[in-house]
Amino acid sequence: MQVIKILLTGILCACSCASFAQTASLRGTVRSDDGELLPGASITISGVTKGTFSDAKARYALENLPAGPCTLVISFLGFEPETKQMNLKDGENAQANFRLKAISQELESVSVIGRSEAKEVNRQAYNVTAIDAKKLQNSTLDLSHALDRVSGVRVRESGGVGSNMNFSLNGFTGRQVKFFLDGVPMDNFGSSFQLNNIPINLAERVEVYKGVVPIWLGSDALGGAVNIVTGSRQNTYLDASYSYGSFNTHRTGINAGFTGKSGFTFQLNAFQNYSDNNYWINVDVADVNTGEYFKNQRLRRFHDNYHNETIIANVGVVGKKFADKLLFGITLGQNRAEIQTGARMVSVFGAWHRKGNIVMPSLKYQKKDLFVKGLNVSLSANYNLGQEQNVDTVYRRYNWFQQFKQYEGLGSERERSLYKFRNNNGLVTANATYQLSDKHSITINNVYNTFNRKGRDELYPDADRYEQPRFNTKNVLGLGYKFDYSERWNTSLFFKQFSQFNKFSVTYNPTGVYGDVAYKIQKNRFDKFGYGIASTFFLLKNLQLKGSYEKSYRLPETDELYGDLLNLEGNIDLDPESSDNYNLGFSYQTQFNKIHRVNVDANVLYRNAQGFIRPKLNANQTKQVMDNLADVTNFGVDGEVRYSFKQLFTAGVNLTYQDLRNNTRFEDGYTTESPLYRDRIPNMPFLFGNADASVFLKDFGAKGNTLTFGYNLLYVHAYYLYWPSLGSDKLDIPRQLSHDVNIVYAMANGKYNVSLECKNLLDARLYDNFSLQKPSRGFYAKLRYFISK
């Protein structure tokens, strides 16, 4: 009995000691050294089995830790592990934030593009490719040319720097693909802020959603979206660069930010582009005086100067109880573009130009756990007060020899005009996500856009046509539900309500007398309902399968309805287009001997679009005009393979095939089958791809310096310019093959950077929309300074 009493007493004492054991908790965030969130980072305590991973917001929490000294170990793929000694006190809720230093010098590459390592982006059910823009920031690329290297993407331009651009994603073009800046639609940014004049240094990451678009990117995208991510840094940094190159091209970029301990923050982004765009072209020319014809002349463009200057400033607070982020901003910019050609090279201009500016105040607000835990809210609003002007008052006819014929009287090169107008374009977007439980969440998103073009032409101060309404409102309301069954499987289901109201006027002849013109006010309204589902499953830890479907709608844009007063003629009879989008894909990553890594991505898609809106030449073939095709189908595949060896070499290749067919069997008013039925859609590339390779020489010249050699190849197969079934002489746009090379020397771990590039190395003839030629061979140099604290 005595022995039993002793044992019981010992057990009671042990339990008593355990009940009074000293414990503490530890919380914090994990970021890169330049402020980027690192979700999925490992946080462990040396010698203890306790550990966790940072969540989607890069936050972590460790509870019930033993009080006393401990050693924390923080690690993340591609970054140097960090250890920290701590002494936890009884009952303490300690805070420890970490910034990990990247171990890979691939940040100095100008040609490496791959899927983001961010766990939250990779594990989405949507077909998404993420470009790590930091890997390209030593190049002279703008955002559009960086995107042109992604599988499924073709960026088609009408010329050089600042020219009109047509963005194609898996067969959908122009406004069918939507662009976002930090989740805010770029519908109203004007001509001073376009994808092909924004330097790559503005972005930290660019996400390309192919097909189904997440509900939190609220808009009426028909077949995909591009989200430019800029604002995750919450530290003090400076990124300044300048480049100079062929055709008198100058580019400058400054990105700076400051965040104080009080939460006060200031952000500044400024960039400038200038180019004469006087590159070499090959054209046929007729003498304006004699009519003598000269074939295949190699000449310079002579009236294509472009420049723009833009400043984006935001000031506010972060990390407050009432707001995780509250920013008041202003975007100021201006641009001037000389117009060299019309929709085809046969139209040549020598004086016509266009200019514009942007004055856009903005508000951004974000708050997690608003009122209740799990309710995250964001709100943004902006209003563009900028104006545009079309200047065409010189009554001349030019040719490519720079000859011109002067005419008497009042006239112009295209349409006599000094028309100055404001689009009075405003946008408000709101998003709320509520985490019902670990597995269930719902999202509500609403985007409201208003447009009201007002203008005046001092050449025709009494003209009634400038008083006619060009008014438009658009609203897209979305509701989404996400089910996270496990780490291996999640599914999203969503619904969208599309609404649009247009008010405009049309001309008619009230008396039947020639020249008698009157205006009649017209109104129309569209209401559509869309829905979709996206799901992903990890068959293996490194093998992800994805599938999605969406019934999507795209409402006609204001430029498509009312024209852009440049090379796009308006069409007020356009109807909304819709599409049934199907996507299947997989992603696989593996490594051998810890030094060889291989990534494979492949996707299959099918689109069935009704009322498909696409460009065609107008009646006199001087402008483009948008038109509805009743039914267009597209079957396509795209894939990418990437390989890397240690931190010395990386290479990749991607290829896209898309088979867009006119599925309209009977044209309006006809009972016989259309000769264009099942024709391939003209003026649309159907087979194209990219290849790139980079070699990295670490510690070249000194420790912390890296010398990089890069190469990029663009291939576009030949395609028809017009309908294949019409005409015996089938004009086509020939095969294109372009080579770019670069050398980058990064010093002091990327603080000082010098790069040299050659674009279109073999001086190939490159073409785009309706055979408009792109720049010839060019050489460029860039200096960049970057520091972050």
PDB file of C-alpha atoms in Angstrom, residues 93-312:
ATOM      1  CA  ASN A  93       2.056  36.519 -27.645  1.00  0.00           C
ATOM      2  CA  ALA A  94       5.293  37.219 -29.483  1.00  0.00           C
ATOM      3  CA  GLN A  95       5.631  38.726 -32.950  1.00  0.00           C
ATOM      4  CA  ALA A  96       8.380  37.826 -35.440  1.00  0.00           C
ATOM      5  CA  ASN A  97       8.360  38.903 -39.096  1.00  0.00           C
ATOM      6  CA  PHE A  98      10.879  37.601 -41.605  1.00  0.00           C
ATOM      7  CA  ARG A  99      12.332  38.692 -44.942  1.00  0.00           C
ATOM      8  CA  LEU A 100      14.093  35.949 -46.900  1.00  0.00           C
ATOM      9  CA  LYS A 101      16.834  36.617 -49.419  1.00  0.00           C
ATOM     10  CA  ALA A 102      16.543  35.022 -52.865  1.00  0.00           C
ATOM     11  CA  ILE A 103      19.350  32.583 -53.619  1.00  0.00           C
ATOM     12  CA  SER A 104      18.709  32.416 -57.363  1.00  0.00           C
ATOM     13  CA  GLN A 105      20.219  35.110 -59.549  1.00  0.00           C
ATOM     14  CA  GLU A 106      17.647  34.331 -62.261  1.00  0.00           C
ATOM     15  CA  LEU A 107      16.113  37.663 -61.308  1.00  0.00           C
ATOM     16  CA  GLU A 108      18.624  39.163 -63.707  1.00  0.00           C
ATOM     17  CA  SER A 109      17.343  37.178 -66.687  1.00  0.00           C
ATOM     18  CA  VAL A 110      15.490  39.065 -69.396  1.00  0.00           C
ATOM     19  CA  SER A 111      14.059  35.988 -71.072  1.00  0.00           C
ATOM     20  CA  VAL A 112      12.882  33.591 -68.360  1.00  0.00           C
ATOM     21  CA  ILE A 113       9.104  33.312 -68.063  1.00  0.00           C
ATOM     22  CA  GLY A 114       7.448  30.662 -65.921  1.00  0.00           C
ATOM     23  CA  ARG A 115       4.579  29.914 -63.648  1.00  0.00           C
ATOM     24  CA  SER A 116       4.647  31.745 -60.352  1.00  0.00           C
ATOM     25  CA  GLU A 117       5.991  29.904 -57.332  1.00  0.00           C
ATOM     26  CA  ALA A 118       3.297  31.506 -55.206  1.00  0.00           C
ATOM     27  CA  LYS A 119       1.303  28.583 -53.826  1.00  0.00           C
ATOM     28  CA  GLU A 120      -2.032  30.350 -53.950  1.00  0.00           C
ATOM     29  CA  VAL A 121      -1.691  31.205 -57.653  1.00  0.00           C
ATOM     30  CA  ASN A 122      -0.540  27.730 -58.645  1.00  0.00           C
ATOM     31  CA  ARG A 123      -3.267  25.884 -56.775  1.00  0.00           C
ATOM     32  CA  GLN A 124      -6.164  27.751 -58.333  1.00  0.00           C
ATOM     33  CA  ALA A 125      -8.670  25.778 -60.373  1.00  0.00           C
ATOM     34  CA  TYR A 126      -8.419  28.334 -63.170  1.00  0.00           C
ATOM     35  CA  ASN A 127      -6.122  27.946 -66.157  1.00  0.00           C
ATOM     36  CA  VAL A 128      -3.619  30.623 -65.180  1.00  0.00           C
ATOM     37  CA  THR A 129      -0.045  31.431 -66.170  1.00  0.00           C
ATOM     38  CA  ALA A 130       1.834  33.854 -63.925  1.00  0.00           C
ATOM     39  CA  ILE A 131       4.790  35.854 -65.220  1.00  0.00           C
ATOM     40  CA  ASP A 132       7.302  36.856 -62.557  1.00  0.00           C
ATOM     41  CA  ALA A 133       7.908  40.378 -63.840  1.00  0.00           C
ATOM     42  CA  LYS A 134      10.960  40.828 -61.587  1.00  0.00           C
ATOM     43  CA  LYS A 135      12.832  38.406 -63.854  1.00  0.00           C
ATOM     44  CA  LEU A 136      12.317  40.794 -66.774  1.00  0.00           C
ATOM     45  CA  GLN A 137      12.936  44.162 -65.158  1.00  0.00           C
ATOM     46  CA  ASN A 138      16.414  44.560 -66.613  1.00  0.00           C
ATOM     47  CA  SER A 139      14.979  44.379 -70.127  1.00  0.00           C
ATOM     48  CA  THR A 140      13.472  47.162 -72.260  1.00  0.00           C
ATOM     49  CA  LEU A 141      10.247  45.178 -72.637  1.00  0.00           C
ATOM     50  CA  ASP A 142       6.877  46.766 -72.058  1.00  0.00           C
ATOM     51  CA  LEU A 143       4.052  44.669 -70.625  1.00  0.00           C
ATOM     52  CA  SER A 144       2.571  43.768 -73.991  1.00  0.00           C
ATOM     53  CA  HIS A 145       5.824  42.297 -75.350  1.00  0.00           C
ATOM     54  CA  ALA A 146       6.408  40.364 -72.136  1.00  0.00           C
ATOM     55  CA  LEU A 147       2.939  38.833 -72.509  1.00  0.00           C
ATOM     56  CA  ASP A 148       3.681  38.005 -76.154  1.00  0.00           C
ATOM     57  CA  ARG A 149       5.976  35.234 -74.856  1.00  0.00           C
ATOM     58  CA  VAL A 150       3.197  33.368 -73.044  1.00  0.00           C
ATOM     59  CA  SER A 151       1.584  30.309 -74.647  1.00  0.00           C
ATOM     60  CA  GLY A 152      -1.803  31.123 -76.151  1.00  0.00           C
ATOM     61  CA  VAL A 153      -1.027  34.861 -76.387  1.00  0.00           C
ATOM     62  CA  ARG A 154      -0.381  36.934 -79.527  1.00  0.00           C
ATOM     63  CA  VAL A 155       0.167  40.677 -79.313  1.00  0.00           C
ATOM     64  CA  ARG A 156      -0.370  42.279 -82.713  1.00  0.00           C
ATOM     65  CA  GLU A 157       0.651  45.879 -83.325  1.00  0.00           C
ATOM     66  CA  SER A 158       0.214  48.352 -86.160  1.00  0.00           C
ATOM     67  CA  GLY A 159       3.762  49.685 -85.769  1.00  0.00           C
ATOM     68  CA  GLY A 160       6.418  50.537 -83.197  1.00  0.00           C
ATOM     69  CA  VAL A 161       6.395  52.203 -79.787  1.00  0.00           C
ATOM     70  CA  GLY A 162       2.932  53.436 -78.800  1.00  0.00           C
ATOM     71  CA  SER A 163       1.153  52.011 -81.843  1.00  0.00           C
ATOM     72  CA  ASN A 164      -2.337  50.520 -81.773  1.00  0.00           C
ATOM     73  CA  MET A 165      -2.321  47.039 -80.282  1.00  0.00           C
ATOM     74  CA  ASN A 166      -4.566  44.003 -80.639  1.00  0.00           C
ATOM     75  CA  PHE A 167      -4.241  41.404 -77.874  1.00  0.00           C
ATOM     76  CA  SER A 168      -5.249  37.820 -78.681  1.00  0.00           C
ATOM     77  CA  LEU A 169      -5.691  35.062 -76.071  1.00  0.00           C
ATOM     78  CA  ASN A 170      -6.610  31.594 -77.342  1.00  0.00           C
ATOM     79  CA  GLY A 171      -8.475  33.075 -80.310  1.00  0.00           C
ATOM     80  CA  PHE A 172     -10.266  35.853 -78.444  1.00  0.00           C
ATOM     81  CA  THR A 173      -9.065  39.320 -79.360  1.00  0.00           C
ATOM     82  CA  GLY A 174      -9.292  42.984 -78.473  1.00  0.00           C
ATOM     83  CA  ARG A 175     -11.891  43.819 -75.849  1.00  0.00           C
ATOM     84  CA  GLN A 176     -12.884  40.149 -75.518  1.00  0.00           C
ATOM     85  CA  VAL A 177      -9.905  39.917 -73.163  1.00  0.00           C
ATOM     86  CA  LYS A 178     -10.036  42.214 -70.136  1.00  0.00           C
ATOM     87  CA  PHE A 179      -7.120  43.922 -68.411  1.00  0.00           C
ATOM     88  CA  PHE A 180      -6.866  44.705 -64.705  1.00  0.00           C
ATOM     89  CA  LEU A 181      -4.431  46.700 -62.599  1.00  0.00           C
ATOM     90  CA  ASP A 182      -4.301  45.179 -59.107  1.00  0.00           C
ATOM     91  CA  GLY A 183      -7.747  43.703 -59.692  1.00  0.00           C
ATOM     92  CA  VAL A 184      -9.272  46.978 -60.984  1.00  0.00           C
ATOM     93  CA  PRO A 185     -10.536  46.966 -64.614  1.00  0.00           C
ATOM     94  CA  MET A 186      -8.531  49.222 -66.940  1.00  0.00           C
ATOM     95  CA  ASP A 187     -11.608  50.091 -69.020  1.00  0.00           C
ATOM     96  CA  ASN A 188     -11.297  53.860 -68.616  1.00  0.00           C
ATOM     97  CA  PHE A 189      -7.564  54.580 -68.561  1.00  0.00           C
ATOM     98  CA  GLY A 190      -7.456  56.310 -71.961  1.00  0.00           C
ATOM     99  CA  SER A 191      -4.740  56.370 -74.615  1.00  0.00           C
ATOM    100  CA  SER A 192      -2.010  57.638 -72.255  1.00  0.00           C
ATOM    101  CA  PHE A 193      -2.008  54.390 -70.265  1.00  0.00           C
ATOM    102  CA  GLN A 194      -1.984  51.379 -72.589  1.00  0.00           C
ATOM    103  CA  LEU A 195      -0.446  47.938 -72.235  1.00  0.00           C
ATOM    104  CA  ASN A 196       2.234  48.616 -74.835  1.00  0.00           C
ATOM    105  CA  ASN A 197       3.523  51.807 -73.226  1.00  0.00           C
ATOM    106  CA  ILE A 198       3.700  50.506 -69.627  1.00  0.00           C
ATOM    107  CA  PRO A 199       7.254  49.347 -68.731  1.00  0.00           C
ATOM    108  CA  ILE A 200       7.651  45.893 -67.218  1.00  0.00           C
ATOM    109  CA  ASN A 201       9.200  47.485 -64.100  1.00  0.00           C
ATOM    110  CA  LEU A 202       5.776  48.732 -63.011  1.00  0.00           C
ATOM    111  CA  ALA A 203       4.647  45.166 -62.274  1.00  0.00           C
ATOM    112  CA  GLU A 204       5.737  42.547 -59.768  1.00  0.00           C
ATOM    113  CA  ARG A 205       3.717  39.782 -61.368  1.00  0.00           C
ATOM    114  CA  VAL A 206       1.344  39.443 -64.315  1.00  0.00           C
ATOM    115  CA  GLU A 207      -1.384  36.781 -64.204  1.00  0.00           C
ATOM    116  CA  VAL A 208      -2.904  35.517 -67.454  1.00  0.00           C
ATOM    117  CA  TYR A 209      -6.266  33.762 -67.003  1.00  0.00           C
ATOM    118  CA  LYS A 210      -7.130  31.714 -70.078  1.00  0.00           C
ATOM    119  CA  GLY A 211     -10.838  31.115 -70.490  1.00  0.00           C
ATOM    120  CA  VAL A 212     -12.674  31.203 -67.164  1.00  0.00           C
ATOM    121  CA  VAL A 213     -11.938  34.309 -65.072  1.00  0.00           C
ATOM    122  CA  PRO A 214     -12.137  34.333 -61.225  1.00  0.00           C
ATOM    123  CA  ILE A 215     -15.217  36.010 -59.791  1.00  0.00           C
ATOM    124  CA  TRP A 216     -13.129  38.562 -57.876  1.00  0.00           C
ATOM    125  CA  LEU A 217     -11.926  39.933 -61.234  1.00  0.00           C
ATOM    126  CA  GLY A 218     -15.372  41.270 -61.956  1.00  0.00           C
ATOM    127  CA  SER A 219     -15.997  42.160 -65.570  1.00  0.00           C
ATOM    128  CA  ASP A 220     -17.505  40.903 -68.819  1.00  0.00           C
ATOM    129  CA  ALA A 221     -14.456  39.087 -70.179  1.00  0.00           C
ATOM    130  CA  LEU A 222     -15.470  36.676 -72.920  1.00  0.00           C
ATOM    131  CA  GLY A 223     -12.418  34.477 -73.020  1.00  0.00           C
ATOM    132  CA  GLY A 224      -9.762  35.507 -70.522  1.00  0.00           C
ATOM    133  CA  ALA A 225      -8.154  38.256 -68.485  1.00  0.00           C
ATOM    134  CA  VAL A 226      -4.769  39.750 -67.622  1.00  0.00           C
ATOM    135  CA  ASN A 227      -4.175  41.039 -64.088  1.00  0.00           C
ATOM    136  CA  ILE A 228      -1.134  43.281 -63.531  1.00  0.00           C
ATOM    137  CA  VAL A 229      -0.049  43.005 -59.879  1.00  0.00           C
ATOM    138  CA  THR A 230       1.930  45.993 -58.589  1.00  0.00           C
ATOM    139  CA  GLY A 231       1.078  46.733 -54.986  1.00  0.00           C
ATOM    140  CA  SER A 232       2.226  43.986 -52.625  1.00  0.00           C
ATOM    141  CA  ARG A 233       5.356  45.803 -51.403  1.00  0.00           C
ATOM    142  CA  GLN A 234       5.010  47.529 -48.072  1.00  0.00           C
ATOM    143  CA  ASN A 235       8.553  48.687 -47.553  1.00  0.00           C
ATOM    144  CA  THR A 236      10.934  51.409 -48.679  1.00  0.00           C
ATOM    145  CA  TYR A 237      12.393  50.908 -52.150  1.00  0.00           C
ATOM    146  CA  LEU A 238      13.654  52.655 -55.267  1.00  0.00           C
ATOM    147  CA  ASP A 239      13.790  51.237 -58.787  1.00  0.00           C
ATOM    148  CA  ALA A 240      15.104  53.655 -61.429  1.00  0.00           C
ATOM    149  CA  SER A 241      16.026  52.848 -65.028  1.00  0.00           C
ATOM    150  CA  TYR A 242      16.808  54.463 -68.368  1.00  0.00           C
ATOM    151  CA  SER A 243      17.204  52.889 -71.801  1.00  0.00           C
ATOM    152  CA  TYR A 244      18.192  54.164 -75.229  1.00  0.00           C
ATOM    153  CA  GLY A 245      18.020  52.404 -78.566  1.00  0.00           C
ATOM    154  CA  SER A 246      17.417  52.361 -82.281  1.00  0.00           C
ATOM    155  CA  PHE A 247      14.971  54.735 -83.965  1.00  0.00           C
ATOM    156  CA  ASN A 248      15.806  57.347 -81.305  1.00  0.00           C
ATOM    157  CA  THR A 249      13.941  55.407 -78.640  1.00  0.00           C
ATOM    158  CA  HIS A 250      14.154  56.591 -75.029  1.00  0.00           C
ATOM    159  CA  ARG A 251      12.456  54.946 -72.038  1.00  0.00           C
ATOM    160  CA  THR A 252      12.619  56.008 -68.401  1.00  0.00           C
ATOM    161  CA  GLY A 253      11.023  54.416 -65.351  1.00  0.00           C
ATOM    162  CA  ILE A 254      10.981  55.328 -61.648  1.00  0.00           C
ATOM    163  CA  ASN A 255       9.189  53.249 -59.016  1.00  0.00           C
ATOM    164  CA  ALA A 256       9.548  54.268 -55.391  1.00  0.00           C
ATOM    165  CA  GLY A 257       7.784  53.626 -52.121  1.00  0.00           C
ATOM    166  CA  PHE A 258       8.006  54.472 -48.447  1.00  0.00           C
ATOM    167  CA  THR A 259       6.199  52.931 -45.493  1.00  0.00           C
ATOM    168  CA  GLY A 260       6.822  54.299 -42.003  1.00  0.00           C
ATOM    169  CA  LYS A 261       6.379  52.627 -38.633  1.00  0.00           C
ATOM    170  CA  SER A 262       3.196  54.640 -38.106  1.00  0.00           C
ATOM    171  CA  GLY A 263       1.651  53.040 -41.187  1.00  0.00           C
ATOM    172  CA  PHE A 264       1.962  56.110 -43.402  1.00  0.00           C
ATOM    173  CA  THR A 265       2.766  55.045 -46.958  1.00  0.00           C
ATOM    174  CA  PHE A 266       3.602  56.766 -50.222  1.00  0.00           C
ATOM    175  CA  GLN A 267       4.005  55.182 -53.648  1.00  0.00           C
ATOM    176  CA  LEU A 268       5.222  56.747 -56.877  1.00  0.00           C
ATOM    177  CA  ASN A 269       5.350  55.221 -60.355  1.00  0.00           C
ATOM    178  CA  ALA A 270       6.547  57.355 -63.242  1.00  0.00           C
ATOM    179  CA  PHE A 271       7.490  56.357 -66.764  1.00  0.00           C
ATOM    180  CA  GLN A 272       8.240  57.951 -70.121  1.00  0.00           C
ATOM    181  CA  ASN A 273       8.464  56.645 -73.692  1.00  0.00           C
ATOM    182  CA  TYR A 274       9.769  58.457 -76.771  1.00  0.00           C
ATOM    183  CA  SER A 275      10.491  57.115 -80.253  1.00  0.00           C
ATOM    184  CA  ASP A 276      10.694  58.405 -83.804  1.00  0.00           C
ATOM    185  CA  ASN A 277       9.664  54.906 -84.983  1.00  0.00           C
ATOM    186  CA  ASN A 278      11.530  55.600 -88.230  1.00  0.00           C
ATOM    187  CA  TYR A 279      12.343  51.961 -88.864  1.00  0.00           C
ATOM    188  CA  TRP A 280      12.865  50.375 -92.289  1.00  0.00           C
ATOM    189  CA  ILE A 281       9.957  48.938 -94.275  1.00  0.00           C
ATOM    190  CA  ASN A 282       9.478  47.318 -97.704  1.00  0.00           C
ATOM    191  CA  VAL A 283       6.588  48.763 -99.733  1.00  0.00           C
ATOM    192  CA  ASP A 284       5.318  49.437-103.241  1.00  0.00           C
ATOM    193  CA  VAL A 285       5.191  53.149-104.084  1.00  0.00           C
ATOM    194  CA  ALA A 286       3.484  55.208-106.785  1.00  0.00           C
ATOM    195  CA  ASP A 287       4.855  58.642-107.673  1.00  0.00           C
ATOM    196  CA  VAL A 288       2.225  61.218-106.663  1.00  0.00           C
ATOM    197  CA  ASN A 289       2.955  63.374-109.709  1.00  0.00           C
ATOM    198  CA  THR A 290       3.611  60.928-112.576  1.00  0.00           C
ATOM    199  CA  GLY A 291       1.891  57.804-111.285  1.00  0.00           C
ATOM    200  CA  GLU A 292       5.007  55.718-112.056  1.00  0.00           C
ATOM    201  CA  TYR A 293       5.003  52.537-109.944  1.00  0.00           C
ATOM    202  CA  PHE A 294       8.039  51.314-107.952  1.00  0.00           C
ATOM    203  CA  LYS A 295       7.825  47.857-106.417  1.00  0.00           C
ATOM    204  CA  ASN A 296       9.463  46.608-103.203  1.00  0.00           C
ATOM    205  CA  GLN A 297      11.173  49.800-102.100  1.00  0.00           C
ATOM    206  CA  ARG A 298      13.113  49.782 -98.816  1.00  0.00           C
ATOM    207  CA  LEU A 299      12.311  53.052 -97.068  1.00  0.00           C
ATOM    208  CA  ARG A 300      12.027  54.539 -93.594  1.00  0.00           C
ATOM    209  CA  ARG A 301       8.795  55.477 -91.888  1.00  0.00           C
ATOM    210  CA  PHE A 302       8.806  59.266 -91.620  1.00  0.00           C
ATOM    211  CA  HIS A 303       5.729  60.442 -89.688  1.00  0.00           C
ATOM    212  CA  ASP A 304       5.399  58.128 -86.686  1.00  0.00           C
ATOM    213  CA  ASN A 305       6.825  60.002 -83.695  1.00  0.00           C
ATOM    214  CA  TYR A 306       5.330  58.967 -80.370  1.00  0.00           C
ATOM    215  CA  HIS A 307       5.844  60.073 -76.797  1.00  0.00           C
ATOM    216  CA  ASN A 308       4.027  59.698 -73.506  1.00  0.00           C
ATOM    217  CA  GLU A 309       4.696  60.674 -69.895  1.00  0.00           C
ATOM    218  CA  THR A 310       2.769  59.235 -66.943  1.00  0.00           C
ATOM    219  CA  ILE A 311       2.856  59.651 -63.149  1.00  0.00           C
ATOM    220  CA  ILE A 312       0.902  57.514 -60.679  1.00  0.00           C
TER     221      ILE A 312
END
